[in-house]
CSV table of C-alpha atoms in Angstrom, one decimal:
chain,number,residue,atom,x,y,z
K,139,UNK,CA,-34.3,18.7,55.7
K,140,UNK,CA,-35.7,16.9,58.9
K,141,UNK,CA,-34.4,19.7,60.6
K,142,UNK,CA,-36.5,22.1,58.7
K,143,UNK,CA,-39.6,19.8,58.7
K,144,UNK,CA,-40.1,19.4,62.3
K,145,UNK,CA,-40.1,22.9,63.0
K,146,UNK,CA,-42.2,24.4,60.4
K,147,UNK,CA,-44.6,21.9,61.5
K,148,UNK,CA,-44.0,23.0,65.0
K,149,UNK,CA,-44.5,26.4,64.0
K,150,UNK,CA,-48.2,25.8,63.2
K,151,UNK,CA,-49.0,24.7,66.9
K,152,UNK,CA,-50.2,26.5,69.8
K,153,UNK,CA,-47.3,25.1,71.8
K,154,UNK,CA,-44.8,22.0,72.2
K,155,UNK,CA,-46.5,20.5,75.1
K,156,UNK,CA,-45.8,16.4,74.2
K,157,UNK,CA,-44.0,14.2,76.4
K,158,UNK,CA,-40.3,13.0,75.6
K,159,UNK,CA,-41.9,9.1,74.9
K,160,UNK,CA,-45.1,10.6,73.1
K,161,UNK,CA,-45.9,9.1,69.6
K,162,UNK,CA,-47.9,11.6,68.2
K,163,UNK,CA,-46.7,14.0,65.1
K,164,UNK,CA,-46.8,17.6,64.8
K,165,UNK,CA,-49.6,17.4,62.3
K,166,UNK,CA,-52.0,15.7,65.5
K,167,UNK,CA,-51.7,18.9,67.4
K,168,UNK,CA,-52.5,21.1,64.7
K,169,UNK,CA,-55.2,23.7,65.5
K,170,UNK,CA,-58.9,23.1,63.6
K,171,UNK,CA,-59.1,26.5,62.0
K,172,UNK,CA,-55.5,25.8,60.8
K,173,UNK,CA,-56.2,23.1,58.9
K,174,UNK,CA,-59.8,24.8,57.4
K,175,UNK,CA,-57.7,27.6,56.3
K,176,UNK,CA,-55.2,25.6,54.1
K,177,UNK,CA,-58.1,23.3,52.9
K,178,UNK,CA,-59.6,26.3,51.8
K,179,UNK,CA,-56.4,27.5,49.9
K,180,UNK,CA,-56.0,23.8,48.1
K,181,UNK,CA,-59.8,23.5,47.5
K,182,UNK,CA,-61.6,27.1,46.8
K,183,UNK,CA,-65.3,26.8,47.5
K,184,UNK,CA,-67.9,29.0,48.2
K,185,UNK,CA,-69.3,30.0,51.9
K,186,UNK,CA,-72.8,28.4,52.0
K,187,UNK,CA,-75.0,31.2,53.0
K,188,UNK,CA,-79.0,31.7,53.3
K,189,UNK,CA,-80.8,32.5,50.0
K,190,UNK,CA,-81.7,35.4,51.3
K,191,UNK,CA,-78.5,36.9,51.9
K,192,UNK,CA,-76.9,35.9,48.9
K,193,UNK,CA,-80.0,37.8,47.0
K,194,UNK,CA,-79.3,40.8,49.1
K,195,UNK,CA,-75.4,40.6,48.3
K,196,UNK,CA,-76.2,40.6,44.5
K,197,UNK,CA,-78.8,42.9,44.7
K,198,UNK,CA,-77.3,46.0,46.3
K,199,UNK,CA,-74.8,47.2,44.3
K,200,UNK,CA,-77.0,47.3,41.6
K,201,UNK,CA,-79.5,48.9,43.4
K,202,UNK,CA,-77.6,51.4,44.9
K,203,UNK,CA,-76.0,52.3,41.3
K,204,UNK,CA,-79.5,52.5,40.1
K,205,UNK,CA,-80.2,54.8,42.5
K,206,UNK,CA,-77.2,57.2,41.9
K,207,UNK,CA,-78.4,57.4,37.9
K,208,UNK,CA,-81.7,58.3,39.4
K,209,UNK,CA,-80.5,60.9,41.5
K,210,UNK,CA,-78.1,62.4,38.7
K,211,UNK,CA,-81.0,62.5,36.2
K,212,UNK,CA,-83.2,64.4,38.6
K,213,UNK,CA,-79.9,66.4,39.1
K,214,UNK,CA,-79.7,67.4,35.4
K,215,UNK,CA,-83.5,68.0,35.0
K,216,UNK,CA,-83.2,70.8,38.0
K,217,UNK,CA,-80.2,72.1,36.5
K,218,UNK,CA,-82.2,73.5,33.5
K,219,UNK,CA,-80.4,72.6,30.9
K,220,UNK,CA,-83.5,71.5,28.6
K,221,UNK,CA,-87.2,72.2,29.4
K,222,UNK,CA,-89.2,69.0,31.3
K,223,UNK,CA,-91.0,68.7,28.0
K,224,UNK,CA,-87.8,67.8,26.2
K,225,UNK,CA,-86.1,65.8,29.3
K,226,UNK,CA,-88.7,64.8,31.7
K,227,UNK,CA,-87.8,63.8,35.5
K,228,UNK,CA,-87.1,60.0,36.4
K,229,UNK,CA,-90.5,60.2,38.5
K,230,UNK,CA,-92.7,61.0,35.6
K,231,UNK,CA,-90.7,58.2,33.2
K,232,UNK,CA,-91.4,55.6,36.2
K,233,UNK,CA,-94.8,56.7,36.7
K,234,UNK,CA,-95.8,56.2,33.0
K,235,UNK,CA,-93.7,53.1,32.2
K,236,UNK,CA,-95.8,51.8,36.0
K,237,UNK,CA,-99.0,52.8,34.1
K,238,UNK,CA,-97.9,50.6,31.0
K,239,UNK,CA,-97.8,47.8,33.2
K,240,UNK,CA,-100.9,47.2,33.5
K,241,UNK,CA,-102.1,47.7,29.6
K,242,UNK,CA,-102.6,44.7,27.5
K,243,UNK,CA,-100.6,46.9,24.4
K,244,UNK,CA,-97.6,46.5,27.2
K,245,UNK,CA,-97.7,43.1,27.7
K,246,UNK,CA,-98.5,42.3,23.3
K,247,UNK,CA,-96.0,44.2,21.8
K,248,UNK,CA,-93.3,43.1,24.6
K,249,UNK,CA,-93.9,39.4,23.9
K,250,UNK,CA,-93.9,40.2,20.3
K,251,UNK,CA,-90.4,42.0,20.9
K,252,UNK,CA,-89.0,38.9,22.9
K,253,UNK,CA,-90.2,36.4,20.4
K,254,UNK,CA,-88.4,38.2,17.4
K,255,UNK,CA,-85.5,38.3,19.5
K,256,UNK,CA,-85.3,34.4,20.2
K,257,UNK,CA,-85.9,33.5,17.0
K,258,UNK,CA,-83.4,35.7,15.9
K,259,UNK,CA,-80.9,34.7,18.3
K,260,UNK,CA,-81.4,30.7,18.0
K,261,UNK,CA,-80.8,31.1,14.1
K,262,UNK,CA,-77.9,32.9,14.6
K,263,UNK,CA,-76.4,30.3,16.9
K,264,UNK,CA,-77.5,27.4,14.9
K,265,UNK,CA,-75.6,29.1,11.9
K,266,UNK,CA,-72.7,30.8,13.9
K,267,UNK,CA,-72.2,27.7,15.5
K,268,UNK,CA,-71.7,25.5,12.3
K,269,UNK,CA,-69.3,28.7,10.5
K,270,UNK,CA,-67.4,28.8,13.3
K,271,UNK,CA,-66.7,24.8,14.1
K,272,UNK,CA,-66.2,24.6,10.0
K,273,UNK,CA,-63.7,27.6,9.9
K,274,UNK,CA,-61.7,26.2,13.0
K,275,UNK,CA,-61.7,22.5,11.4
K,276,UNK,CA,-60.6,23.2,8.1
K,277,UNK,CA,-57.7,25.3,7.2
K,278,UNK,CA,-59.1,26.4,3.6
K,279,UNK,CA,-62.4,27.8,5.3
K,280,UNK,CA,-60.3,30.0,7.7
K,281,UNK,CA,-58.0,31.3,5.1
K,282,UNK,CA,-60.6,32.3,2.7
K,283,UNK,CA,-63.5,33.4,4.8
K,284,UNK,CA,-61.8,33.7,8.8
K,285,UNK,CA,-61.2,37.9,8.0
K,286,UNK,CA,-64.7,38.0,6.5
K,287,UNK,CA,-66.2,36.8,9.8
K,288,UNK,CA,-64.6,40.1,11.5
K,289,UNK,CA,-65.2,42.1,8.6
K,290,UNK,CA,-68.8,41.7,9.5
K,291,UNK,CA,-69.1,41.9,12.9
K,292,UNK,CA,-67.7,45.5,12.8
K,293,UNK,CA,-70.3,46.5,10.4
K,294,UNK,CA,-73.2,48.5,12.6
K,295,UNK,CA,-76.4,46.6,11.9
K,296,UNK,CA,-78.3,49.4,10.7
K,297,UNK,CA,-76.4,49.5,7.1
K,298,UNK,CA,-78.3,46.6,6.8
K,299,UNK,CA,-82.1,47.6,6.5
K,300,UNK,CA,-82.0,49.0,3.4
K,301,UNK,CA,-80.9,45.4,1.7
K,302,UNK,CA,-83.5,43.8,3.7
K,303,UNK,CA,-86.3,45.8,3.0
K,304,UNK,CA,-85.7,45.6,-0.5
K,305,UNK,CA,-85.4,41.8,-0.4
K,306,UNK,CA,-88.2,41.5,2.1
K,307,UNK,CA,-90.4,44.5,2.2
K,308,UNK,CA,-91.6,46.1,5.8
K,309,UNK,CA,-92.0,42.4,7.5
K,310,UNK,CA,-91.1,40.3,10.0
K,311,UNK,CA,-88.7,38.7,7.7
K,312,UNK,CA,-86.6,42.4,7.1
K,313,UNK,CA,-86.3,42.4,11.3
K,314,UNK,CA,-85.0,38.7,11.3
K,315,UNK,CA,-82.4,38.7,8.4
K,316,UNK,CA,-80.8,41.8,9.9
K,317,UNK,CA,-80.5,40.1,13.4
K,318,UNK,CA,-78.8,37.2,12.1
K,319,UNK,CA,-76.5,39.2,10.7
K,320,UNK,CA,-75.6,40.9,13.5
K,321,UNK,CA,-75.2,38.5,15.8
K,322,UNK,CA,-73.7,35.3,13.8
K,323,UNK,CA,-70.5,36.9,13.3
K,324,UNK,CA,-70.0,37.3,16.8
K,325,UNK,CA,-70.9,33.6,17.8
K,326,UNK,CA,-68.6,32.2,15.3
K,327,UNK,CA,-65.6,34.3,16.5
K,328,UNK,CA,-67.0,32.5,19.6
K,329,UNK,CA,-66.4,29.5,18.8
K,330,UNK,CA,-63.7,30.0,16.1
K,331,UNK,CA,-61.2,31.5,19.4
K,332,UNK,CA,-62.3,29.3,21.7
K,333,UNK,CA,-61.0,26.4,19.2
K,334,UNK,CA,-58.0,27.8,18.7
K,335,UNK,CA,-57.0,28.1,22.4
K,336,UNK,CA,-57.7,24.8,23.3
K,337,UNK,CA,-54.4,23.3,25.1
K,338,UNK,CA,-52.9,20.7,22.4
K,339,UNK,CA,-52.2,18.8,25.3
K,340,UNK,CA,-55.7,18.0,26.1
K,341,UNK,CA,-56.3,16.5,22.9
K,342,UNK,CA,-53.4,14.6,22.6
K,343,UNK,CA,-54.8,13.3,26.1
K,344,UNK,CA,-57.9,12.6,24.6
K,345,UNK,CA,-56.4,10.9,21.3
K,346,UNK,CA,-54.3,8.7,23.4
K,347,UNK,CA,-57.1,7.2,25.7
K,348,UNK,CA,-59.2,6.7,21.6
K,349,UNK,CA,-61.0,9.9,21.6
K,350,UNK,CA,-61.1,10.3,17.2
K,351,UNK,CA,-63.5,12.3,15.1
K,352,UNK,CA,-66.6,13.8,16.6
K,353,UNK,CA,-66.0,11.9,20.1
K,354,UNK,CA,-63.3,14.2,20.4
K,355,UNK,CA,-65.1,17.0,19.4
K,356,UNK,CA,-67.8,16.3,22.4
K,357,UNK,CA,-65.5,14.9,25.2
K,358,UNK,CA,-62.2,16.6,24.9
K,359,UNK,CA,-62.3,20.1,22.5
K,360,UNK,CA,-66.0,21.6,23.5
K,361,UNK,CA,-65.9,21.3,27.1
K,362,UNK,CA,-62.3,23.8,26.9
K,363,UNK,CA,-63.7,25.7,24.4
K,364,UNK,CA,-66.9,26.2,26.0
K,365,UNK,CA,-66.0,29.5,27.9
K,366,UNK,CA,-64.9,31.0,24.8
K,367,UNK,CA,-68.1,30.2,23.3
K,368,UNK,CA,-70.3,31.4,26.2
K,369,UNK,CA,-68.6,34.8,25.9
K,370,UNK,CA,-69.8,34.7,22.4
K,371,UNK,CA,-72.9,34.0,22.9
K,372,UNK,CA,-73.0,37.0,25.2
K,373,UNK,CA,-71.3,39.4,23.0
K,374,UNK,CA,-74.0,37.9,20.3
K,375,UNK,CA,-76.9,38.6,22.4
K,376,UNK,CA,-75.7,42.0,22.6
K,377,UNK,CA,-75.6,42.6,18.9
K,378,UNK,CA,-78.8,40.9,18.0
K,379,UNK,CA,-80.5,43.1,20.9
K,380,UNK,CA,-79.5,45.9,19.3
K,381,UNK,CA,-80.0,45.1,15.6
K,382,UNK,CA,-83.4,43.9,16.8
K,383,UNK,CA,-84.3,47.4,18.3
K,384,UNK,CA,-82.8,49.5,15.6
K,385,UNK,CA,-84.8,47.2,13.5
K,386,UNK,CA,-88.3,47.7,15.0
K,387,UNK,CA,-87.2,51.6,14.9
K,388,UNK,CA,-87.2,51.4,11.0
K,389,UNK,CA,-89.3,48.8,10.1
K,390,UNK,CA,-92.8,49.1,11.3
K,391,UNK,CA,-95.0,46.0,10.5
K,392,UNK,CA,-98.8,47.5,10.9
K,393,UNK,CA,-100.7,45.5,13.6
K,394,UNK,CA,-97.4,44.1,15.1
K,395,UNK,CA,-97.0,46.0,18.2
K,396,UNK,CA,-93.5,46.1,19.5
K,397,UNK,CA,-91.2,47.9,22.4
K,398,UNK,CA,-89.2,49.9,19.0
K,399,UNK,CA,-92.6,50.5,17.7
K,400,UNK,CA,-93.7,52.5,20.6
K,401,UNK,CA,-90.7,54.2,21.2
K,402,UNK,CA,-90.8,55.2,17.1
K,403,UNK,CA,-94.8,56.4,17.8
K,404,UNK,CA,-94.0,58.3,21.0
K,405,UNK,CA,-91.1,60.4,19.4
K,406,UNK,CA,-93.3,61.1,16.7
K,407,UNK,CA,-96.0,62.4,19.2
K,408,UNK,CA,-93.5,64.4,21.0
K,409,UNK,CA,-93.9,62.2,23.7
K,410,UNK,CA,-90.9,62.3,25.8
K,411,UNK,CA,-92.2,60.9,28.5
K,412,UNK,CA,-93.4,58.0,26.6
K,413,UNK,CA,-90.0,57.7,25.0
K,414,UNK,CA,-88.4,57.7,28.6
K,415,UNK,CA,-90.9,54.4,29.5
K,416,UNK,CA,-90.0,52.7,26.4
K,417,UNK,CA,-86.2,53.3,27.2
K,418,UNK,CA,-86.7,52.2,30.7
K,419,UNK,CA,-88.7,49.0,29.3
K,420,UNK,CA,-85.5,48.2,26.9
K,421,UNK,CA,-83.0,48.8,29.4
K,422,UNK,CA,-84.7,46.5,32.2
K,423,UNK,CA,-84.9,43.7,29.5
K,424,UNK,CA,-80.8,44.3,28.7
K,425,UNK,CA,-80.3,43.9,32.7
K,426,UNK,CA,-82.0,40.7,33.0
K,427,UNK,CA,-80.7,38.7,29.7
K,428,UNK,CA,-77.4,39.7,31.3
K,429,UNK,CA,-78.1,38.4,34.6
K,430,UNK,CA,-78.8,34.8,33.2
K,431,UNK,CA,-75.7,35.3,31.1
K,432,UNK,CA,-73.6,35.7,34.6
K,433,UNK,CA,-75.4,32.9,36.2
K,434,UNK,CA,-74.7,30.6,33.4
K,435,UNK,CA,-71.1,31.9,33.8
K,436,UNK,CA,-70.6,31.1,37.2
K,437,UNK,CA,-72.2,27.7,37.5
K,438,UNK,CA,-69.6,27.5,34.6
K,439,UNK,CA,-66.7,28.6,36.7
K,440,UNK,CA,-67.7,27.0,39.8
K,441,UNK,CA,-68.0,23.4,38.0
K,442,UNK,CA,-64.3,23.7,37.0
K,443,UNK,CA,-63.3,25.2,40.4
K,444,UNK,CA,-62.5,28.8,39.4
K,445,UNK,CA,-63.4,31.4,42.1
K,446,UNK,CA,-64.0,35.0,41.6
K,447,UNK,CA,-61.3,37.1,43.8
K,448,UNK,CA,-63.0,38.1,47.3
K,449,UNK,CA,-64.4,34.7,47.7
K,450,UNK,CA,-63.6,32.4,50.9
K,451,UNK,CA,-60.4,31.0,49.5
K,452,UNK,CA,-59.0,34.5,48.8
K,453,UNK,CA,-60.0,35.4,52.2
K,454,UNK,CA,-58.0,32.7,53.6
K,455,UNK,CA,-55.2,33.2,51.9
K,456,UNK,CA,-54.9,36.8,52.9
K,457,UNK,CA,-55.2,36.0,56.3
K,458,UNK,CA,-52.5,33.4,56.4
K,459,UNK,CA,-50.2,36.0,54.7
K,460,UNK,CA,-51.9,38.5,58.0
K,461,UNK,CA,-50.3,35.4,59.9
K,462,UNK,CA,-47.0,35.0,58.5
K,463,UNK,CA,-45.9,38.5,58.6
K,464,UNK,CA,-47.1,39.0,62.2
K,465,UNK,CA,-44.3,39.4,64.2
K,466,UNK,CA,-44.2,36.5,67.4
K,467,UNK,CA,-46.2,37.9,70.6
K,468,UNK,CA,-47.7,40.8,69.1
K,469,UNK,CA,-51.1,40.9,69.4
K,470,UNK,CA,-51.7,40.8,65.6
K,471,UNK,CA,-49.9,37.2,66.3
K,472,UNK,CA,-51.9,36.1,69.0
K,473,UNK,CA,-55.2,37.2,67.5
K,474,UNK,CA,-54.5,35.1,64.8
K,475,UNK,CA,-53.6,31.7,66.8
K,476,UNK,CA,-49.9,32.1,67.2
K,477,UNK,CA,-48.5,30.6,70.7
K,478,UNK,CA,-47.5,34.1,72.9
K,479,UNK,CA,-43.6,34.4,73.1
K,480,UNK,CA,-42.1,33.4,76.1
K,481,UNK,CA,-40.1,30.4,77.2
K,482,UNK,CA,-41.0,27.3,75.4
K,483,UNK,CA,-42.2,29.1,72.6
K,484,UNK,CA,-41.3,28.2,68.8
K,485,UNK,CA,-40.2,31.2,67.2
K,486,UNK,CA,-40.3,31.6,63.5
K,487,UNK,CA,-36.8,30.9,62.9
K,488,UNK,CA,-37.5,27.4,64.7
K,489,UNK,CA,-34.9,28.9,68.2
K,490,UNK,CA,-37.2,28.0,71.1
K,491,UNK,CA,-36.3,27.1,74.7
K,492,UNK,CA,-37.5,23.3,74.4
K,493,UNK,CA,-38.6,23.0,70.8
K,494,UNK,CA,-35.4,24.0,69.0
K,495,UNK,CA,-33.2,20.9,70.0
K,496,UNK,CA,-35.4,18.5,69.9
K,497,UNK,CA,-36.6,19.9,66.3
K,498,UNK,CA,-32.7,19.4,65.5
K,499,UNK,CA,-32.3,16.1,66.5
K,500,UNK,CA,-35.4,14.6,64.7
């Protein structure tokens, strides 16, 4: 075992160059970028990098994608396969949705259309939120209601309008019931999973240093349930979204401006165009709900020291593997720190000219 110890710690240095009555241990002569790489394979953190750069790095590939839909639309529109009045260009949507911008209607019915949302979506957690933590606590709940839960989160949103306008006429109140509705389902399957998969090793950790009850609950169960939950909260954003938009399709509240309005009034007025701006206005909203849902997800993941693949301790490791597999004295070898062979070299299988005996004796 000593054997094997001194030379795979002899193996990580640029040469045996110690004196016979020198006190110093392999581990003093190890090279700097040696020891960052295997701190950066026990401890995964993320390369510090301007603000500016790290905008540019999460900027790109969207842009870029955004730009390849572009060009295929255009493509389509030249192909001919329906008149421009029918399927306008992406340069006559952009211009009109650019116009929109600076109309007061714009600006009214989108605040009008995020507000409903909110309030929607912070009901539906509120009463997701207490369905799912009471189905996951009590056996009885989950047994009577738990398929019920599922049940209606596969139902599409829309079959709900015609309940709610009957129980609430063409009002704000009709938009809001079915947006509960579809997102709550979602938010307590949430939470319901993200119960169930807690490790029961964590809470009998937490029982036996007097966690009980609802201090349990806080310190133990919702911190390792919490990316369970956050997934259903995105998944319910998603379904209240689009109940909220379906909703403002079919129930049009007169002198309430909204984004579903407008798009209802321009398909009505054969407006493509207009229905291409409105589309553009939805999807922009969709793309930056979703970016503050994958911020909140990885301040998430880089609090509990998970690391998306490709980050610096990924990078490491490959290059250590680059390392190990490198044959001794090729140039792969030496460009990554290896000692050139030669006499007085450490080979891999610890047989050098100097270091090899003495690696034996210790």
């Amino acid at each position: 075992m000593a054997t094997d110890i001194g030379i795979n710690r002899s193996s990580l240095t640029k040469g045996d160059t110690s004196a016979p009555g020198d006190t110093r241990t392999a581990a003093d002569d190890l090279d700097p970028g040696v020891l960052a790489g295997l701190d950066a394979l026990d401890i995964p953190t993320a390369q510090s990098r301007p603000l500016a750069g790290r905008a540019w790095a999460a900027a790109w590939p969207k842009i870029g994608a955004l730009v390849v839909f572009l060009l295929v639309w255009q493509l389509v529109v030249w192909s001919g396969w329906k008149p421009t009045y029918v399927l306008p260009g992406p340069v006559s949507a952009l211009r009109e949705f650019g116009s929109r911008l600076g109309t007061g209607h714009f600006w009214d019915a989108l605040v009008r259309t995020i507000v409903r949302a909110l309030k929607g979506y912070a009901l539906a957690v509120v009463i997701g939120g207490v369905v799912g933590l009471a189905v996951a606590r009590f056996t009885v709940l989950r047994t009577a209601i738990g398929s019920f839960i599922t049940s209606l989160q596969t139902m599409p949103s829309v079959v709900w309008f015609p309940l709610a306008i009957l129980l609430f006429k063409l009002s704000e109140s009709a938009i809001l019931f079915v947006v509960i509705l579809g997102a709550a389902p979602s938010i307590a399957n949430g939470v319901i999973y993200g119960v169930d998969y807690v490790p029961p090793l964590l809470v009998r950790v937490g029982r036996s240093m007097g966690a009980r009850g609802f201090s349990l609950y806080r310190y133990v169960v919702a911190p390792a349930a919490l990316p369970s939950v956050l997934a259903g909260l995105k998944q319910g954003w998603a379904f209240s979204w689009r109940s909220l938009m379906a909703g403002e399709l079919l129930v049009i509240v007169p002198g309430h401006p909204s984004i579903g309005a407008d798009l209802q009034n321009s398909r009505e007025l054969l407006d493509a165009v207009g229905v291409m701006a409105s589309m553009i206005t939805i999807f922009f909203i969709g793309v930056v709900v979703d970016a503050a849902f994958n911020a909140a997800d990885r301040q998430l993941r880089a609090r509990r020291g998970l690391v998306a693949e490709g980050n610096s301790a990924v990078r490491a490791a490959q290059r250590g593997r680059s390392r190990n597999t490198a044959a001794p004295g090729s140039a792969e070898a030496t460009a990554a720190g290896y000692p050139p062979a030669g006499p007085g070299a450490i080979g891999h299988d610890g047989g050098g000219a100097n270091g090899g005996g003495e690696a034996g004796q210790s």
